[in-house]
Short mmCIF file of C-alpha atoms and ligand atoms in Angstrom, two decimals:
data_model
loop_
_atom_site.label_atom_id
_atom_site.label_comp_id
_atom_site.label_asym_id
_atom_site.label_seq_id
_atom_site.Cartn_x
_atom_site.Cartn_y
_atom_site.Cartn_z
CA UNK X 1 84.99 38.80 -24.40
CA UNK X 2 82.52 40.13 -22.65
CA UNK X 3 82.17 44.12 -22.25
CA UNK X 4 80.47 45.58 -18.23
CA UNK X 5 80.46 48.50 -16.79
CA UNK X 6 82.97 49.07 -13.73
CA UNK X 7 81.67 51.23 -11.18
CA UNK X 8 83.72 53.55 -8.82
CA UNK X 9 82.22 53.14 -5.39
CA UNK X 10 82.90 56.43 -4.64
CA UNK X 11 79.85 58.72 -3.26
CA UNK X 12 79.99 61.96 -5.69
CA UNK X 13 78.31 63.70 -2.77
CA UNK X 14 80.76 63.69 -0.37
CA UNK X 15 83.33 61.05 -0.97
CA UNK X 16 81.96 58.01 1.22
CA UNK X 17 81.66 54.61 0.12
CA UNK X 18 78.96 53.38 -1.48
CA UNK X 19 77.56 49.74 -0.92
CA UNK X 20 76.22 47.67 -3.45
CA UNK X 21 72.63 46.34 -2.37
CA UNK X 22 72.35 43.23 -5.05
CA UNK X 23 68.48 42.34 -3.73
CA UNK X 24 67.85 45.68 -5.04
CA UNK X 25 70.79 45.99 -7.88
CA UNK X 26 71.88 50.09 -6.59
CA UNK X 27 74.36 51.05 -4.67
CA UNK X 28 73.60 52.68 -1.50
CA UNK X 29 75.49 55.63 0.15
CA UNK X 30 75.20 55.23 4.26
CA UNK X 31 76.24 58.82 4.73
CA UNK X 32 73.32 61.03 3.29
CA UNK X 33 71.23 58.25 2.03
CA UNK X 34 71.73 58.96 -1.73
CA UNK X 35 71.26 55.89 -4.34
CA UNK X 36 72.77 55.28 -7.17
CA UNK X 37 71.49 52.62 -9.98
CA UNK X 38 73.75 49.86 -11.37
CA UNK X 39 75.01 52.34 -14.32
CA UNK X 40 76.37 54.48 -11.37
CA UNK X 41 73.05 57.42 -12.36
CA UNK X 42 71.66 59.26 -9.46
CA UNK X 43 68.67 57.63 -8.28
CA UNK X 44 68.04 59.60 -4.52
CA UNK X 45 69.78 62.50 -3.73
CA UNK X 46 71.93 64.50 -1.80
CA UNK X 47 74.39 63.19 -4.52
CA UNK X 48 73.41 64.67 -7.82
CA UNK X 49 76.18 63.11 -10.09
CA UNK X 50 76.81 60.12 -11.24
CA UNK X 51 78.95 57.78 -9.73
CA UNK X 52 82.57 57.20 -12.07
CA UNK X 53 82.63 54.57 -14.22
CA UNK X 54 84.91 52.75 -16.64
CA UNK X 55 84.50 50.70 -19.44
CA UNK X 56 85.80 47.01 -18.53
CA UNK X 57 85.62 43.86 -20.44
CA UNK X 58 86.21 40.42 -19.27
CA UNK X 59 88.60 37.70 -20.65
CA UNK X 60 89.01 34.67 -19.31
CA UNK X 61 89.37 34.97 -15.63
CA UNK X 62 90.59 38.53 -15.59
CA UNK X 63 88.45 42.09 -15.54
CA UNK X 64 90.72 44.57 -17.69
CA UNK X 65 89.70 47.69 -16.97
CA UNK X 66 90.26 50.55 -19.37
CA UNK X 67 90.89 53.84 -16.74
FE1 FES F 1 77.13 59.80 0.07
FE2 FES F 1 76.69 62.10 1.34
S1 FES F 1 78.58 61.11 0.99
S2 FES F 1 75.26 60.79 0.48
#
């Protein structure tokens, strides 16, 4: 099994969705412009928390995500 990091794609500054950019690997919040790395940490604000994220693991086909 292999263990990632699932990623809420929820803007912590105001709720929005974020989109992941994969040329530059962050996600990218088209409210307020904030930026978040791949680990979900705060790389441009407005937002200034992290974005949620859950420990995951993958096995076979299938993403189990522990919430
Ligand atoms: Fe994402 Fe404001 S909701 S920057």
């Amino acid at each position: 099994t292999n263990a990632v990091l699932a990623v809420e794609p929820v803007c912590t500054h105001a709720g929005c969705t974020v989109d992941w950019q994969k040329d530059q690997k962050v996600f990218n919040c088209g409210c307020h412009g904030s930026v978040f790395g791949p680990d979900g940490s705060v790389k441009r604000a407005p937002a200034n928390k992290p974005l949620k994220t859950y420990q995951a693991k993958i096995e076979g086909d299938t993403v189990l995500v522990k919430a």
